[in-house]
PDB file of N, CA and C in Angstrom:
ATOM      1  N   UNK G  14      95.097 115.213  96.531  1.00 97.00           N
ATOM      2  CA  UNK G  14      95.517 113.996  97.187  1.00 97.00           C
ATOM      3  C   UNK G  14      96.768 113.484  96.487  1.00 97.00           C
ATOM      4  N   UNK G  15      97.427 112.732  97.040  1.00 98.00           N
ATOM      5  CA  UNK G  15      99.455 112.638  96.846  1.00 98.00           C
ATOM      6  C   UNK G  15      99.059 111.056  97.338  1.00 98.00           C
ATOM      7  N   UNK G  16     100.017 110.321  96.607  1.00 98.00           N
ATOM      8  CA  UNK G  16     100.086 108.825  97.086  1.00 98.00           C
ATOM      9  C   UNK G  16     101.673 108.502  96.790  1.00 98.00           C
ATOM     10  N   UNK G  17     102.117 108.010  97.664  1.00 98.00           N
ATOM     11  CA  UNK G  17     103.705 107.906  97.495  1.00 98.00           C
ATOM     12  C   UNK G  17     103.734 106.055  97.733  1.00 98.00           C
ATOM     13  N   UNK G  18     104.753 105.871  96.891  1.00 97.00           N
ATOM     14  CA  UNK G  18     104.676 103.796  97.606  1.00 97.00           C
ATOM     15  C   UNK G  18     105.955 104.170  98.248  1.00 97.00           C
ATOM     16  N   UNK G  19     106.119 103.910  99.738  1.00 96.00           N
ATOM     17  CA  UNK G  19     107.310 103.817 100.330  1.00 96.00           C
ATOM     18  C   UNK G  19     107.725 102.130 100.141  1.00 96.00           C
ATOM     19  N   UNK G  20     107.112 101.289  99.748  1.00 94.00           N
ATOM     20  CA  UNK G  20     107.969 100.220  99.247  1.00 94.00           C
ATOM     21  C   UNK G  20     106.945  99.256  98.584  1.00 94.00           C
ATOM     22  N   UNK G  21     107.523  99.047  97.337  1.00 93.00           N
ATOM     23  CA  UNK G  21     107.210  97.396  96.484  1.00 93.00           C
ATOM     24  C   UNK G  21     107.583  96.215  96.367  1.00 93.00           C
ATOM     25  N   UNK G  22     108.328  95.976  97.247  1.00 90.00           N
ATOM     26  CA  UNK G  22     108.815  94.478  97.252  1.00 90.00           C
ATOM     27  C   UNK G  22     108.220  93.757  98.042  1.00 90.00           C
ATOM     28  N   UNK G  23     108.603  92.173  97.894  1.00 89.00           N
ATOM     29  CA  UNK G  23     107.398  91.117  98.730  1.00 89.00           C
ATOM     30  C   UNK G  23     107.624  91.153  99.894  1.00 89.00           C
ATOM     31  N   UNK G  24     106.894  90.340 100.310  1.00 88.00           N
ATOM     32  CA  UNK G  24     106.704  90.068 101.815  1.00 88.00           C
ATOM     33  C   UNK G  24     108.444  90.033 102.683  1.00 88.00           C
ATOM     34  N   UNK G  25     109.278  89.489 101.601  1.00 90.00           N
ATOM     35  CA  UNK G  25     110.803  89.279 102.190  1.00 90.00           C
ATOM     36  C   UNK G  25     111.283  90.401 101.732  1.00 90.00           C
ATOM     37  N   UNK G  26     110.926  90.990 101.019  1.00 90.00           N
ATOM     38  CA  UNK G  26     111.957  92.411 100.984  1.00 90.00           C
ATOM     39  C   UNK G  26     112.821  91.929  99.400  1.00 90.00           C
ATOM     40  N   UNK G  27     113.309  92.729  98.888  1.00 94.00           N
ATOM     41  CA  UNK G  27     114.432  92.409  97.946  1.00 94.00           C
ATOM     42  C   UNK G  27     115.907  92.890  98.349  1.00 94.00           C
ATOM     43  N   UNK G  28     117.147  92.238  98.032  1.00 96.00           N
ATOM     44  CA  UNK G  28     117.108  91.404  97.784  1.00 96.00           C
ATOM     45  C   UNK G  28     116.397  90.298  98.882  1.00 96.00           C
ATOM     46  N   UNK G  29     116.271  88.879  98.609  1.00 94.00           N
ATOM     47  CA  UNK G  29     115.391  87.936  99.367  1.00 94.00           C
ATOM     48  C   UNK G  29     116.893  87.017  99.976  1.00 94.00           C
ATOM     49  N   UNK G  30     116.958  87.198 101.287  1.00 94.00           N
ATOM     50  CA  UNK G  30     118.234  86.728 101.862  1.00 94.00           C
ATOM     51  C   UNK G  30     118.534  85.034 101.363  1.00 94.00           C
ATOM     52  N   UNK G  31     119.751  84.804 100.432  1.00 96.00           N
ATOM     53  CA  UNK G  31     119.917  83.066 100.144  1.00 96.00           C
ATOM     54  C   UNK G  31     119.152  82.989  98.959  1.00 96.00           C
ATOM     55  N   UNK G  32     119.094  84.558  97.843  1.00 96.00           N
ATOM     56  CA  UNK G  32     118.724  83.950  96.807  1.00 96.00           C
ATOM     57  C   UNK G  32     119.332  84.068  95.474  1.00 96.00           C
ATOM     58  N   UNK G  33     119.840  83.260  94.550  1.00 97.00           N
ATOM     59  CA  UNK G  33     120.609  84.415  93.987  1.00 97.00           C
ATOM     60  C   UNK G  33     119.949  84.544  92.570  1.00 97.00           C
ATOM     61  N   UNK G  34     119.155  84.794  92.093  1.00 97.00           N
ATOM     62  CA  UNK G  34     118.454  85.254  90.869  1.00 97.00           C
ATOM     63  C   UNK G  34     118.978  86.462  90.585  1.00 97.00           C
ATOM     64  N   UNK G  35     118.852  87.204  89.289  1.00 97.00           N
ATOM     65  CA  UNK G  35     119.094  88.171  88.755  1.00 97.00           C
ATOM     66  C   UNK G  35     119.027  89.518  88.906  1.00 97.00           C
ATOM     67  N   UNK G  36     117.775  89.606  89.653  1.00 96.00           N
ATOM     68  CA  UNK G  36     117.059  90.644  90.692  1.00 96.00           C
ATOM     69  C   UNK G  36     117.607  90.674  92.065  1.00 96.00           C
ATOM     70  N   UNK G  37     118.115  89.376  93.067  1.00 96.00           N
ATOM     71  CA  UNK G  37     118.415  89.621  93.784  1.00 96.00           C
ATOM     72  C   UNK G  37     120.010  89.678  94.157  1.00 96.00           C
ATOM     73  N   UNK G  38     120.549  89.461  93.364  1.00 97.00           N
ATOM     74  CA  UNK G  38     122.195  89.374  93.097  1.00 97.00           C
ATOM     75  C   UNK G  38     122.698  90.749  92.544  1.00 97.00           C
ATOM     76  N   UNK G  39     121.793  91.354  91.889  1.00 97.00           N
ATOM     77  CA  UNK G  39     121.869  92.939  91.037  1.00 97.00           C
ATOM     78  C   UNK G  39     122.484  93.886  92.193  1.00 97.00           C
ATOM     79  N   UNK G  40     123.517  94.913  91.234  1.00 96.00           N
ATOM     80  CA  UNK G  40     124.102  95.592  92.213  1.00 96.00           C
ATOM     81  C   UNK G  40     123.494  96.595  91.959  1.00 96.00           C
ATOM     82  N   UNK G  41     122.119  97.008  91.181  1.00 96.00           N
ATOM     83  CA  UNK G  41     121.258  98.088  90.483  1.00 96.00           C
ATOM     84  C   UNK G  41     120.764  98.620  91.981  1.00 96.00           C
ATOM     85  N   UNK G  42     120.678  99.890  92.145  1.00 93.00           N
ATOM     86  CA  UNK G  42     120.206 100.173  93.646  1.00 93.00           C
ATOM     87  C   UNK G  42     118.643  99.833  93.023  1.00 93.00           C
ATOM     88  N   UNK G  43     118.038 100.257  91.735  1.00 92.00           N
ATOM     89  CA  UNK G  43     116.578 100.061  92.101  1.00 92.00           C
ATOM     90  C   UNK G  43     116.027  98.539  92.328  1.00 92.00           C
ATOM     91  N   UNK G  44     116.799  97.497  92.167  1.00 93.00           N
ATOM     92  CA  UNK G  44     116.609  96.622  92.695  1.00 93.00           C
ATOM     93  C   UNK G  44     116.429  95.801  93.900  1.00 93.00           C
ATOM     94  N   UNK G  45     116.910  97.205  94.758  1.00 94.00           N
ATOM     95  CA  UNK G  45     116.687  97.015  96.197  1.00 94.00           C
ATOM     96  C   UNK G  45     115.359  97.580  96.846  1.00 94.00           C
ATOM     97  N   UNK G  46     114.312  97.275  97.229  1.00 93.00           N
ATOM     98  CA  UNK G  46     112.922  96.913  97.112  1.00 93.00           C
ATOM     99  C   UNK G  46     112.345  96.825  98.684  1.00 93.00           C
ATOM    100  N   UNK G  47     111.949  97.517  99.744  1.00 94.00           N
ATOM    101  CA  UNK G  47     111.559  97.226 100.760  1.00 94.00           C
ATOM    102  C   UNK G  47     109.945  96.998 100.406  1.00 94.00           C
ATOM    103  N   UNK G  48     109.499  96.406 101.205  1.00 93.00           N
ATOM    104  CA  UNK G  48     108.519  95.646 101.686  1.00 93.00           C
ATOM    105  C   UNK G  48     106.884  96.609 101.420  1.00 93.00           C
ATOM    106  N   UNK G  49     106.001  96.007 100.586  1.00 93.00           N
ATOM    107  CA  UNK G  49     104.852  96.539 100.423  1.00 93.00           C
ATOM    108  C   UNK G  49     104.223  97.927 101.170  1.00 93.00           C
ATOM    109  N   UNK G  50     104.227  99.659 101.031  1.00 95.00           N
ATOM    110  CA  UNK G  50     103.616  99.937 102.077  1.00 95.00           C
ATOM    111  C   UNK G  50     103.650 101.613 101.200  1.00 95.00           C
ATOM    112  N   UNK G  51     102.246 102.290 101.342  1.00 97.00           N
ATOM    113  CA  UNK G  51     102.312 103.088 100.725  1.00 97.00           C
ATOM    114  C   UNK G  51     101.605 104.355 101.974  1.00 97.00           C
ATOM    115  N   UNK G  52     101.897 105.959 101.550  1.00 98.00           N
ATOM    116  CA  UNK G  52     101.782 106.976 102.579  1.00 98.00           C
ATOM    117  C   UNK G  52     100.663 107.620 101.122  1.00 98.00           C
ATOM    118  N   UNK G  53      99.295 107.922 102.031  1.00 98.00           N
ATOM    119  CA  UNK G  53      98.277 109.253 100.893  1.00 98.00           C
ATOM    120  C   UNK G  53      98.574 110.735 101.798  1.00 98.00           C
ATOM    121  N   UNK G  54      98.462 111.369 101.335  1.00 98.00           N
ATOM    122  CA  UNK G  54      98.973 112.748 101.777  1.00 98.00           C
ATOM    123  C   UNK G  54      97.298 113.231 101.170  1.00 98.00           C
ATOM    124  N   UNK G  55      96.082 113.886 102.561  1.00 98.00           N
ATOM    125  CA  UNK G  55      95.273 113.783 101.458  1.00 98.00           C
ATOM    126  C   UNK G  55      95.155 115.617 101.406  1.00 98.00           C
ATOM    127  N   UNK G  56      94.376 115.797 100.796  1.00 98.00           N
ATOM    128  CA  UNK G  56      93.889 117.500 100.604  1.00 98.00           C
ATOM    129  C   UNK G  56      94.308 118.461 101.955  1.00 98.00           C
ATOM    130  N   UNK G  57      93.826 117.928 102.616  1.00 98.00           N
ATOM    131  CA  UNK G  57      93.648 118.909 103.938  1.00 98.00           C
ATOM    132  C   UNK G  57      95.161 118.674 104.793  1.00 98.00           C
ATOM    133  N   UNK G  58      96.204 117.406 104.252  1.00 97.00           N
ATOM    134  CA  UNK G  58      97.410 117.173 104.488  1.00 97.00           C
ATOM    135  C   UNK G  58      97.598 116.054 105.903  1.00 97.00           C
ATOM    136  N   UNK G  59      96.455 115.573 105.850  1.00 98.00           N
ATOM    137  CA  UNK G  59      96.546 114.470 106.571  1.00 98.00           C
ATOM    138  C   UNK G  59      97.377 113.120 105.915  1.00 98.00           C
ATOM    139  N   UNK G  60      97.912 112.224 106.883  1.00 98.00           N
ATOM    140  CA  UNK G  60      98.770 111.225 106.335  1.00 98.00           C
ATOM    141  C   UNK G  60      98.253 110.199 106.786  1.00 98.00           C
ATOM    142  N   UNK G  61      97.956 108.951 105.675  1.00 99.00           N
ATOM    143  CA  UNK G  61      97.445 107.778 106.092  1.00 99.00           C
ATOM    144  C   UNK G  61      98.491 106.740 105.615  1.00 99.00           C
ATOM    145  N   UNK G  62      98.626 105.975 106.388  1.00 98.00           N
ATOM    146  CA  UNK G  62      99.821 104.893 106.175  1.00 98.00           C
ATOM    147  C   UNK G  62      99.153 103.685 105.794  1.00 98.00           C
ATOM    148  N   UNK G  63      99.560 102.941 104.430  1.00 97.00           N
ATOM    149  CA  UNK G  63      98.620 101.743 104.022  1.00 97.00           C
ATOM    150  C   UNK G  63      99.747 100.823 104.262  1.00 97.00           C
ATOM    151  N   UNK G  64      99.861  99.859 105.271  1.00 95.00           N
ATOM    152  CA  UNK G  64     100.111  98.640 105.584  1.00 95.00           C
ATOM    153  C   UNK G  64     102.197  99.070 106.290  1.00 95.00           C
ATOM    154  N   UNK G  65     102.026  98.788 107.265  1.00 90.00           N
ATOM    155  CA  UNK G  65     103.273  99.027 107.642  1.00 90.00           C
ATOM    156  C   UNK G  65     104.321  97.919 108.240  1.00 90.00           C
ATOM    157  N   UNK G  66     105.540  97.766 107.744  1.00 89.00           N
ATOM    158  CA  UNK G  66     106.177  96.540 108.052  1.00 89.00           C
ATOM    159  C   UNK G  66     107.388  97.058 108.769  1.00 89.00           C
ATOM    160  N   UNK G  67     108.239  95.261 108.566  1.00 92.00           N
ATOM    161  CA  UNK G  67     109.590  95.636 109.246  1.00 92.00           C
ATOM    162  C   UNK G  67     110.629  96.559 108.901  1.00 92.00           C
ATOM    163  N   UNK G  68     110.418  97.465 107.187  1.00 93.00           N
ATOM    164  CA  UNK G  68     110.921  98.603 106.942  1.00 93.00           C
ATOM    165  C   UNK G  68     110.572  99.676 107.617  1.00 93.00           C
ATOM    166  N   UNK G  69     109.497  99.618 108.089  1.00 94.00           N
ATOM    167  CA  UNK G  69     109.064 101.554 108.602  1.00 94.00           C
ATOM    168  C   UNK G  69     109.810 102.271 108.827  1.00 94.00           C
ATOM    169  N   UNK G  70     110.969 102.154 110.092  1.00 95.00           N
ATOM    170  CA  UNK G  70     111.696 103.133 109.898  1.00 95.00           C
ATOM    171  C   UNK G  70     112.180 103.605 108.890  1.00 95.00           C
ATOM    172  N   UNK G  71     112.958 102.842 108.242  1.00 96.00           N
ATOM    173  CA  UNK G  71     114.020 103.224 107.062  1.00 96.00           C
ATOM    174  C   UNK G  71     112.996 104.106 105.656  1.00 96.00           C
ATOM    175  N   UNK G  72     111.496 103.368 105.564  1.00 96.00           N
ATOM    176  CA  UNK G  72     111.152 104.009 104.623  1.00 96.00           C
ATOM    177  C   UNK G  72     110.332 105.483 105.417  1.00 96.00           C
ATOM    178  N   UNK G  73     110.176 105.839 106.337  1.00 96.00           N
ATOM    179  CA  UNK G  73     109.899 107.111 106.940  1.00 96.00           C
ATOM    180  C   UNK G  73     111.059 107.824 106.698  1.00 96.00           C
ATOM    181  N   UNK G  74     112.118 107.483 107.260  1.00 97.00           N
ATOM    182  CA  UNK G  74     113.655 108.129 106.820  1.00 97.00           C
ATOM    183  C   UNK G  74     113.904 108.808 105.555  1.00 97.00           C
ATOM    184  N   UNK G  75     113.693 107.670 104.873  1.00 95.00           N
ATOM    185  CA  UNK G  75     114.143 107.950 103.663  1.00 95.00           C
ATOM    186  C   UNK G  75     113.101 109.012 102.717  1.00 95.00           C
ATOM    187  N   UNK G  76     112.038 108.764 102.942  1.00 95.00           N
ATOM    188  CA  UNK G  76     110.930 109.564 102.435  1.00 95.00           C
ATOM    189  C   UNK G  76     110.629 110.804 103.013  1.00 95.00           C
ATOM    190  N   UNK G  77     111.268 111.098 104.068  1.00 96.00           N
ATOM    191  CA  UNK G  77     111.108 112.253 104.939  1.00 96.00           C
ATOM    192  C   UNK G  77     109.974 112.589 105.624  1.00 96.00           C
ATOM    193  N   UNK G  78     109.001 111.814 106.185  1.00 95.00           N
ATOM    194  CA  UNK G  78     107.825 111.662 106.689  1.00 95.00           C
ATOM    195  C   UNK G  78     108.361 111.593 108.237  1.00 95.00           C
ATOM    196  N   UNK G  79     107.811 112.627 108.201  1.00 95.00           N
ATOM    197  CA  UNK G  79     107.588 112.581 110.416  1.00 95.00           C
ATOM    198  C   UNK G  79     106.499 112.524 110.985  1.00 95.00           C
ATOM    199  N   UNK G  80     105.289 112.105 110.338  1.00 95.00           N
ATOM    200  CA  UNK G  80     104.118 111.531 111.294  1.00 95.00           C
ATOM    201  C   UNK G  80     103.191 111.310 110.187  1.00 95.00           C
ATOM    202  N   UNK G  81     102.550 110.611 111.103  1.00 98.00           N
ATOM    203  CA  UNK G  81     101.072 109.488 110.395  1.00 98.00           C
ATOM    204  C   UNK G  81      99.896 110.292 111.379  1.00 98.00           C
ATOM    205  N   UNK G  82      98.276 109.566 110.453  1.00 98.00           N
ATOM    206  CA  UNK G  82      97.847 110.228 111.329  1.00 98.00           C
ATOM    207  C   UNK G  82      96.960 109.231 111.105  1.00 98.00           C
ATOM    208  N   UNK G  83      96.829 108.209 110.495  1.00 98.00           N
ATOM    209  CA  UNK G  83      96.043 106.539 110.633  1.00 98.00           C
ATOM    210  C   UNK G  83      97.117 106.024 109.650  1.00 98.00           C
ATOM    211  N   UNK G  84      96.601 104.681 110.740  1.00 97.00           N
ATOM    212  CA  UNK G  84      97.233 103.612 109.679  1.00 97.00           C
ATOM    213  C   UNK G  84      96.270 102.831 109.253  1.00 97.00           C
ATOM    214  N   UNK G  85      96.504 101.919 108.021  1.00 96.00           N
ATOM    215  CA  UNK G  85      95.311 100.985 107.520  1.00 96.00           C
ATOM    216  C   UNK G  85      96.347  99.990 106.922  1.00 96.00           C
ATOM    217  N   UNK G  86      95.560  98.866 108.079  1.00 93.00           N
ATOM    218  CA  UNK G  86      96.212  97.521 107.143  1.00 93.00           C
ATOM    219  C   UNK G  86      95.365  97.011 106.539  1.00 93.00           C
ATOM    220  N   UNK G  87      95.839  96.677 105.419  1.00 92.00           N
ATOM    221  CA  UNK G  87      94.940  96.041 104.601  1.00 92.00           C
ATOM    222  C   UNK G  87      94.787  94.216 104.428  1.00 92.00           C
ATOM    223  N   UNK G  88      95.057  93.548 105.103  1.00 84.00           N
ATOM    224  CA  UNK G  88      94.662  92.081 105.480  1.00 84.00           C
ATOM    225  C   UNK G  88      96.395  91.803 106.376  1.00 84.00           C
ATOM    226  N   UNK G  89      96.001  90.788 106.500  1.00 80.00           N
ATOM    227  CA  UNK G  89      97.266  89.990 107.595  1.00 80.00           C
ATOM    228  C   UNK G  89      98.035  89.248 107.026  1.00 80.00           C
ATOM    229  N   UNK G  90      99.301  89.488 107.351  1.00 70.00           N
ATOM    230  CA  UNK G  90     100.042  89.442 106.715  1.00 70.00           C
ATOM    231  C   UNK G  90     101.486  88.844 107.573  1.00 70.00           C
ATOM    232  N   UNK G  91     102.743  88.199 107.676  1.00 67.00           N
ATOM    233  CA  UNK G  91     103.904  87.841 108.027  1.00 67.00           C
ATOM    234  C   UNK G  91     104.702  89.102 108.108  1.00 67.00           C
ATOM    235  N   UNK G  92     104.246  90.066 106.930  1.00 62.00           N
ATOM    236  CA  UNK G  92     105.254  91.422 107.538  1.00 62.00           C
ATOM    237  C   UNK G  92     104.447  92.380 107.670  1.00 62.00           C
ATOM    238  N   UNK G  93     103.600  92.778 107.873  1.00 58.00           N
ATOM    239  CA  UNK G  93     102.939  93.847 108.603  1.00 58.00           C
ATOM    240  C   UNK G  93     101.600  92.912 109.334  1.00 58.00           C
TER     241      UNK G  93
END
């Protein structure tokens, strides 16, 4: 079993639009942070998607993932 986080940042994403703290003013790419949401890849190579937001595309893109095969949200939420 494989667990990848396609993103750790809050509910607003990083940077957080109108903020300018240290983290979000940083020109550090790892400071750029999409939105809570992780892919398990399990044994048999099934893909389960834990909580999916207004990144999905970009973090499917970027991670190279071309299909799900459940999703699970895990409570309710403003971005997923």
């Amino acid at each position: 079993m494989k667990l990848k986080f396609l993103g750790t940042g809050t509910s607003q994403g990083v940077p957080v639009i109108g903020c300018t703290c240290e983290v979000c003013t940083s020109k550090n790419p790892k400071d750029t942070r999409f939105r809570a949401s992780a892919m398990v890849t399990t044994d048999e190579n099934k893909k389960i998607l834990i909580d999916c937001g207004p990144d999905f595309r970009q973090q499917m893109l970027i991670n190279q993932e071309n299909h799900i095969d459940i999703a699970l949200l895990t409570h309710e939420h403003n971005d997923h």
